[in-house]
Amino acid sequence: MFRTALRNVLAHKARLLMTVLAVTLGVAFVSGTLVFTDTLKKSLSGQSAKDYEGVAVSVTSYGQGRDENGQKEGEPGLSQQTLDKVKALPGVDSVSGRVSGFAGVGDENGKLIGSGWSNKGGNYTPVEDGKDPRYAFVQGAGPARTDEVALDKATADAGNYQVGDKVRVATNGPVKEYSLAGVFTTEDGAVQAGGSLVLFDTKVAQELYLKPGYFQELSVGATKGTSADKLLADIKPLIDSKHTKAQTGAALAKEQAKQIEKGLGQMGTMLLVFAGISLFVGIFLIYNTFTMLVTQRTKELALLRAVGANRGQVMRSVLAEALVVGFVSAAIGLISGVGLAVAMRSVIGSFGAKLPGGDLVIAPGTVIAALVIGVLVTTLAALLPAWRTGRIAPVAAMGSAHLPATAKSLVVRNVLGSIISVLGIGLVLMGVSSGGDTGRMTIGAGAFFMLIGMIVMLPLLSKPVIGAVRPLLQKVFGVPGKLASQNAVRNPRRTAVTAASLAIGLTLVTTLSVLGITVGKVVDRMSTEKLKADYRVSMAGDIGGLDKSVAETLAKAPGIKAVSPQTAGYFMVGESYRSASGVNPATIGQLLNVEVLSGSLDSLGKGELAVAEKTAKDQKLGVGSTLQVQYEDGEKGSLKVGAVYKDMEGLLSPYVIDDKVLSPHSEEPFIREVYVNVDGGASKAGQQKVVDALGKNPAITVATQQDMRNEMGGLINTMLNVMYGLLGMALIISVLGVVNTLAMSVFERTQEIGMLRAIGLDRSRVKNMIRLEAVVISLFGAVLGVVIGVFLAWAVGSTLAKAMPSYELVLPWDRIGIFLLLAAVVGVLAAMWPARSAARLNMLTAIKTE
């Protein structure tokens, strides 16, 4: 029987090739993800370990904390005195103090070099030999004066900077010029991520990022023969353990490796989810393939039964075929996955990130996972056709090549599908009523049962749905249209399985599209319809807050009509923290479209408070209410509510106060953005006025309202395109499924096609019949997928509505139309080979076929 199985595999190479391809794609996705994440994990962990080579002990300060009264306690960092004490310990070879923060470098046009969030500045700390071991200089040397800096090679090359040139560097304050003292190479994570690294003299870095005489971190080197654990024990008594952490370099490298593994694990999980979707869709193709192969060999299998083979042997022979196909597919998928991992590294590199070098990691677990998944998926999908094969009576099988499903089996299937579908819909509606994260999880479970129920019920749905379009097909395409619609429902089970794969893919794509477009519109309304300002000024990449000098400078600049900072702060009421926005009371009404429900915004100028509507209801506040508050510095006071306004999430905090009241209580106010109006309204010239007023600072972005729309729209479209790309593999497998179904349909109707040809249906109309059948099946699955996708998008969106007051479901009809058009194109493409085969059948041979 095993030899028979192998012979059958070789005899049906064309049919099985599509199954091999489907399983290969899914396994390649899984193994590629595992190889990629394992390789990246090893290389990043290796880089992390290299960063701490020679570091016996690392001491990190978390800055000043606050006591129970809100007062700051402890020192802002590790002092020079602490460094000197550590350096004096026996066994200490060297101590380097580190301090770092944001630093942006402009190119010759004043544009920021790097990606904003990974642009970094730090101090150059030479040890006894006069060099900092972290950096290898290819030109010049490290900064030795307060007016000098050093740049990493990639940044220097991007800006065409040479040693001795003037370099414009911005932190979160005014841009400054420094002389370039040297160019170095480094494996610093910021540079590897596509950012930049600027090295300052230590005193300059301390003034920029912390406080003169203080460091954020100490790296301690040990003399030969000194234990890192012994050194750690000696250092701990010298530091403030409440706000400082000391650990060995090896422990720190291990900790960072765990963080890297956790971060990559999340990305790997997302990729594996899409791989699972592809494999799940592939199950339908494999099921159809083995159903087709078994149907083609019904008489052969019956003959085996007649000459002595029992049901178990026949069933095992079919499963043996599946095992062979699964093993071959898994092996090819594993090899393809390695290639996919290499491609993923190249793609990430093309976005500017410099991944650490290193060999690919093909772990034994990856190999085992690929083989197990490939064999298991193929075997499970072939199990039902194999079981049905064993149940066919020999005499019945030899008497009919095509045995239809019994009415009883379809009734049982429809009842079961109805129950599962109702359960799924009920869970979705329950999730809608619950709302929040819990509701979304319930909706996810309901969506799963809905899809399963749909798959089970598709044979029942196919006849009425396809029957409804039959008159149109007959009217437009004539006889081929009528025959195509009849053929599409001739075998409801096979049509259902084929349509299910497309429906699953389109359900996911439609859900993501509707949610993405809807959320994009909501954010667009929140960020622009309520924004009257000509420009929003913020740090590039939103990597931090603006310096208070930005608003002050703009307020004094010629051509600037109105300016207001948006300072993010807080105060405490009782034991709870309340988020607050500090604004300019005189201009905020000109810059933001604040809808006041009661009171007046003029009250802000009197030191009073404006409260968002939802917060006012929750806290039972109204105009005239008084809050006893404690500010960030511990000072206490009372604030009177002078206005209640409609919520402006994303633009203003629930509490709004005069910035002159809020900021003095913070040592370093966090100015998230500054809103600006210029004389004459928004224009290129007006935008240039703002840029010039800020000294052409490369670290600051001056965005128009359209820029903000493009930024959000671009982000959402990028995310959707990534999702479309990941789901594309499932749709490719769906195309193969349509090809399989049509090939089976042509095989079953060989004699019928011959008769049609004999009575006058020419080859072109035979081709049209097969193409239309494919289009009908594809659109049937696509329409179901779109309908379910819109329903699920509505359900998930309903749970977001409370967090987004302006939420309103948006149906992207253009994209939905494109999805349906693509489904039709899928049908046409999938029908090319079966249609050509059907048209080329010899009439006489076909008529004689049993």
PDB file of N, CA and C in Angstrom, residues 181-214:
ATOM      1  N   ALA A 181      35.819  68.025  15.628  1.00  0.00           N
ATOM      2  CA  ALA A 181      37.160  67.620  16.057  1.00  0.00           C
ATOM      3  C   ALA A 181      37.551  66.253  15.527  1.00  0.00           C
ATOM      4  N   GLY A 182      36.583  65.403  15.264  1.00  0.00           N
ATOM      5  CA  GLY A 182      36.914  64.054  14.816  1.00  0.00           C
ATOM      6  C   GLY A 182      35.707  63.286  14.309  1.00  0.00           C
ATOM      7  N   VAL A 183      35.987  62.204  13.584  1.00  0.00           N
ATOM      8  CA  VAL A 183      34.961  61.315  13.039  1.00  0.00           C
ATOM      9  C   VAL A 183      35.299  59.896  13.493  1.00  0.00           C
ATOM     10  N   PHE A 184      34.321  59.169  13.987  1.00  0.00           N
ATOM     11  CA  PHE A 184      34.580  57.857  14.579  1.00  0.00           C
ATOM     12  C   PHE A 184      33.599  56.810  14.063  1.00  0.00           C
ATOM     13  N   THR A 185      33.932  55.567  14.271  1.00  0.00           N
ATOM     14  CA  THR A 185      33.015  54.451  14.013  1.00  0.00           C
ATOM     15  C   THR A 185      32.584  53.880  15.354  1.00  0.00           C
ATOM     16  N   THR A 186      31.365  53.322  15.375  1.00  0.00           N
ATOM     17  CA  THR A 186      30.823  52.799  16.621  1.00  0.00           C
ATOM     18  C   THR A 186      29.739  51.787  16.330  1.00  0.00           C
ATOM     19  N   GLU A 187      29.479  50.934  17.295  1.00  0.00           N
ATOM     20  CA  GLU A 187      28.361  50.002  17.202  1.00  0.00           C
ATOM     21  C   GLU A 187      27.245  50.411  18.143  1.00  0.00           C
ATOM     22  N   ASP A 188      27.201  51.696  18.480  1.00  0.00           N
ATOM     23  CA  ASP A 188      26.144  52.210  19.342  1.00  0.00           C
ATOM     24  C   ASP A 188      24.780  51.933  18.725  1.00  0.00           C
ATOM     25  N   GLY A 189      23.820  51.546  19.568  1.00  0.00           N
ATOM     26  CA  GLY A 189      22.499  51.172  19.073  1.00  0.00           C
ATOM     27  C   GLY A 189      21.788  52.276  18.312  1.00  0.00           C
ATOM     28  N   ALA A 190      21.980  53.547  18.724  1.00  0.00           N
ATOM     29  CA  ALA A 190      21.319  54.660  18.037  1.00  0.00           C
ATOM     30  C   ALA A 190      21.791  54.768  16.598  1.00  0.00           C
ATOM     31  N   VAL A 191      23.090  54.625  16.384  1.00  0.00           N
ATOM     32  CA  VAL A 191      23.650  54.715  15.031  1.00  0.00           C
ATOM     33  C   VAL A 191      23.219  53.509  14.211  1.00  0.00           C
ATOM     34  N   GLN A 192      23.207  52.331  14.821  1.00  0.00           N
ATOM     35  CA  GLN A 192      22.807  51.124  14.110  1.00  0.00           C
ATOM     36  C   GLN A 192      21.340  51.187  13.688  1.00  0.00           C
ATOM     37  N   ALA A 193      20.528  51.960  14.425  1.00  0.00           N
ATOM     38  CA  ALA A 193      19.106  52.084  14.105  1.00  0.00           C
ATOM     39  C   ALA A 193      18.847  53.157  13.057  1.00  0.00           C
ATOM     40  N   GLY A 194      19.915  53.744  12.506  1.00  0.00           N
ATOM     41  CA  GLY A 194      19.740  54.750  11.463  1.00  0.00           C
ATOM     42  C   GLY A 194      19.772  56.168  11.986  1.00  0.00           C
ATOM     43  N   GLY A 195      20.169  56.351  13.247  1.00  0.00           N
ATOM     44  CA  GLY A 195      20.241  57.680  13.833  1.00  0.00           C
ATOM     45  C   GLY A 195      21.647  58.255  13.750  1.00  0.00           C
ATOM     46  N   SER A 196      21.953  59.142  14.689  1.00  0.00           N
ATOM     47  CA  SER A 196      23.269  59.788  14.705  1.00  0.00           C
ATOM     48  C   SER A 196      23.770  59.864  16.136  1.00  0.00           C
ATOM     49  N   LEU A 197      25.064  60.092  16.285  1.00  0.00           N
ATOM     50  CA  LEU A 197      25.673  60.225  17.609  1.00  0.00           C
ATOM     51  C   LEU A 197      26.652  61.395  17.593  1.00  0.00           C
ATOM     52  N   VAL A 198      26.422  62.322  18.502  1.00  0.00           N
ATOM     53  CA  VAL A 198      27.288  63.493  18.651  1.00  0.00           C
ATOM     54  C   VAL A 198      27.991  63.391  19.996  1.00  0.00           C
ATOM     55  N   LEU A 199      29.310  63.506  20.006  1.00  0.00           N
ATOM     56  CA  LEU A 199      30.065  63.470  21.256  1.00  0.00           C
ATOM     57  C   LEU A 199      30.482  64.887  21.642  1.00  0.00           C
ATOM     58  N   PHE A 200      30.154  65.280  22.871  1.00  0.00           N
ATOM     59  CA  PHE A 200      30.521  66.579  23.414  1.00  0.00           C
ATOM     60  C   PHE A 200      31.618  66.405  24.459  1.00  0.00           C
ATOM     61  N   ASP A 201      32.250  67.516  24.801  1.00  0.00           N
ATOM     62  CA  ASP A 201      33.092  67.541  25.986  1.00  0.00           C
ATOM     63  C   ASP A 201      32.203  67.241  27.196  1.00  0.00           C
ATOM     64  N   THR A 202      32.740  66.579  28.201  1.00  0.00           N
ATOM     65  CA  THR A 202      31.928  66.139  29.338  1.00  0.00           C
ATOM     66  C   THR A 202      31.185  67.289  30.007  1.00  0.00           C
ATOM     67  N   LYS A 203      31.844  68.430  30.227  1.00  0.00           N
ATOM     68  CA  LYS A 203      31.184  69.559  30.896  1.00  0.00           C
ATOM     69  C   LYS A 203      29.999  70.066  30.079  1.00  0.00           C
ATOM     70  N   VAL A 204      30.163  70.121  28.764  1.00  0.00           N
ATOM     71  CA  VAL A 204      29.068  70.575  27.898  1.00  0.00           C
ATOM     72  C   VAL A 204      27.897  69.594  27.971  1.00  0.00           C
ATOM     73  N   ALA A 205      28.190  68.291  27.896  1.00  0.00           N
ATOM     74  CA  ALA A 205      27.133  67.276  27.952  1.00  0.00           C
ATOM     75  C   ALA A 205      26.387  67.330  29.278  1.00  0.00           C
ATOM     76  N   GLN A 206      27.109  67.554  30.378  1.00  0.00           N
ATOM     77  CA  GLN A 206      26.445  67.645  31.680  1.00  0.00           C
ATOM     78  C   GLN A 206      25.504  68.846  31.747  1.00  0.00           C
ATOM     79  N   GLU A 207      25.929  69.963  31.190  1.00  0.00           N
ATOM     80  CA  GLU A 207      25.077  71.147  31.186  1.00  0.00           C
ATOM     81  C   GLU A 207      23.835  70.942  30.309  1.00  0.00           C
ATOM     82  N   LEU A 208      24.021  70.233  29.183  1.00  0.00           N
ATOM     83  CA  LEU A 208      22.914  70.011  28.260  1.00  0.00           C
ATOM     84  C   LEU A 208      21.896  69.012  28.802  1.00  0.00           C
ATOM     85  N   TYR A 209      22.379  67.939  29.416  1.00  0.00           N
ATOM     86  CA  TYR A 209      21.494  66.816  29.714  1.00  0.00           C
ATOM     87  C   TYR A 209      21.205  66.571  31.190  1.00  0.00           C
ATOM     88  N   LEU A 210      21.998  67.123  32.088  1.00  0.00           N
ATOM     89  CA  LEU A 210      21.780  66.808  33.496  1.00  0.00           C
ATOM     90  C   LEU A 210      22.049  68.031  34.363  1.00  0.00           C
ATOM     91  N   LYS A 211      23.232  68.095  34.916  1.00  0.00           N
ATOM     92  CA  LYS A 211      23.631  69.200  35.788  1.00  0.00           C
ATOM     93  C   LYS A 211      25.153  69.145  35.917  1.00  0.00           C
ATOM     94  N   PRO A 212      25.821  70.276  35.897  1.00  0.00           N
ATOM     95  CA  PRO A 212      27.294  70.254  36.004  1.00  0.00           C
ATOM     96  C   PRO A 212      27.760  69.433  37.201  1.00  0.00           C
ATOM     97  N   GLY A 213      28.752  68.577  36.937  1.00  0.00           N
ATOM     98  CA  GLY A 213      29.324  67.767  38.002  1.00  0.00           C
ATOM     99  C   GLY A 213      28.610  66.458  38.249  1.00  0.00           C
ATOM    100  N   TYR A 214      27.588  66.112  37.426  1.00  0.00           N
ATOM    101  CA  TYR A 214      26.827  64.884  37.650  1.00  0.00           C
ATOM    102  C   TYR A 214      26.794  64.006  36.395  1.00  0.00           C
TER     103      TYR A 214
END
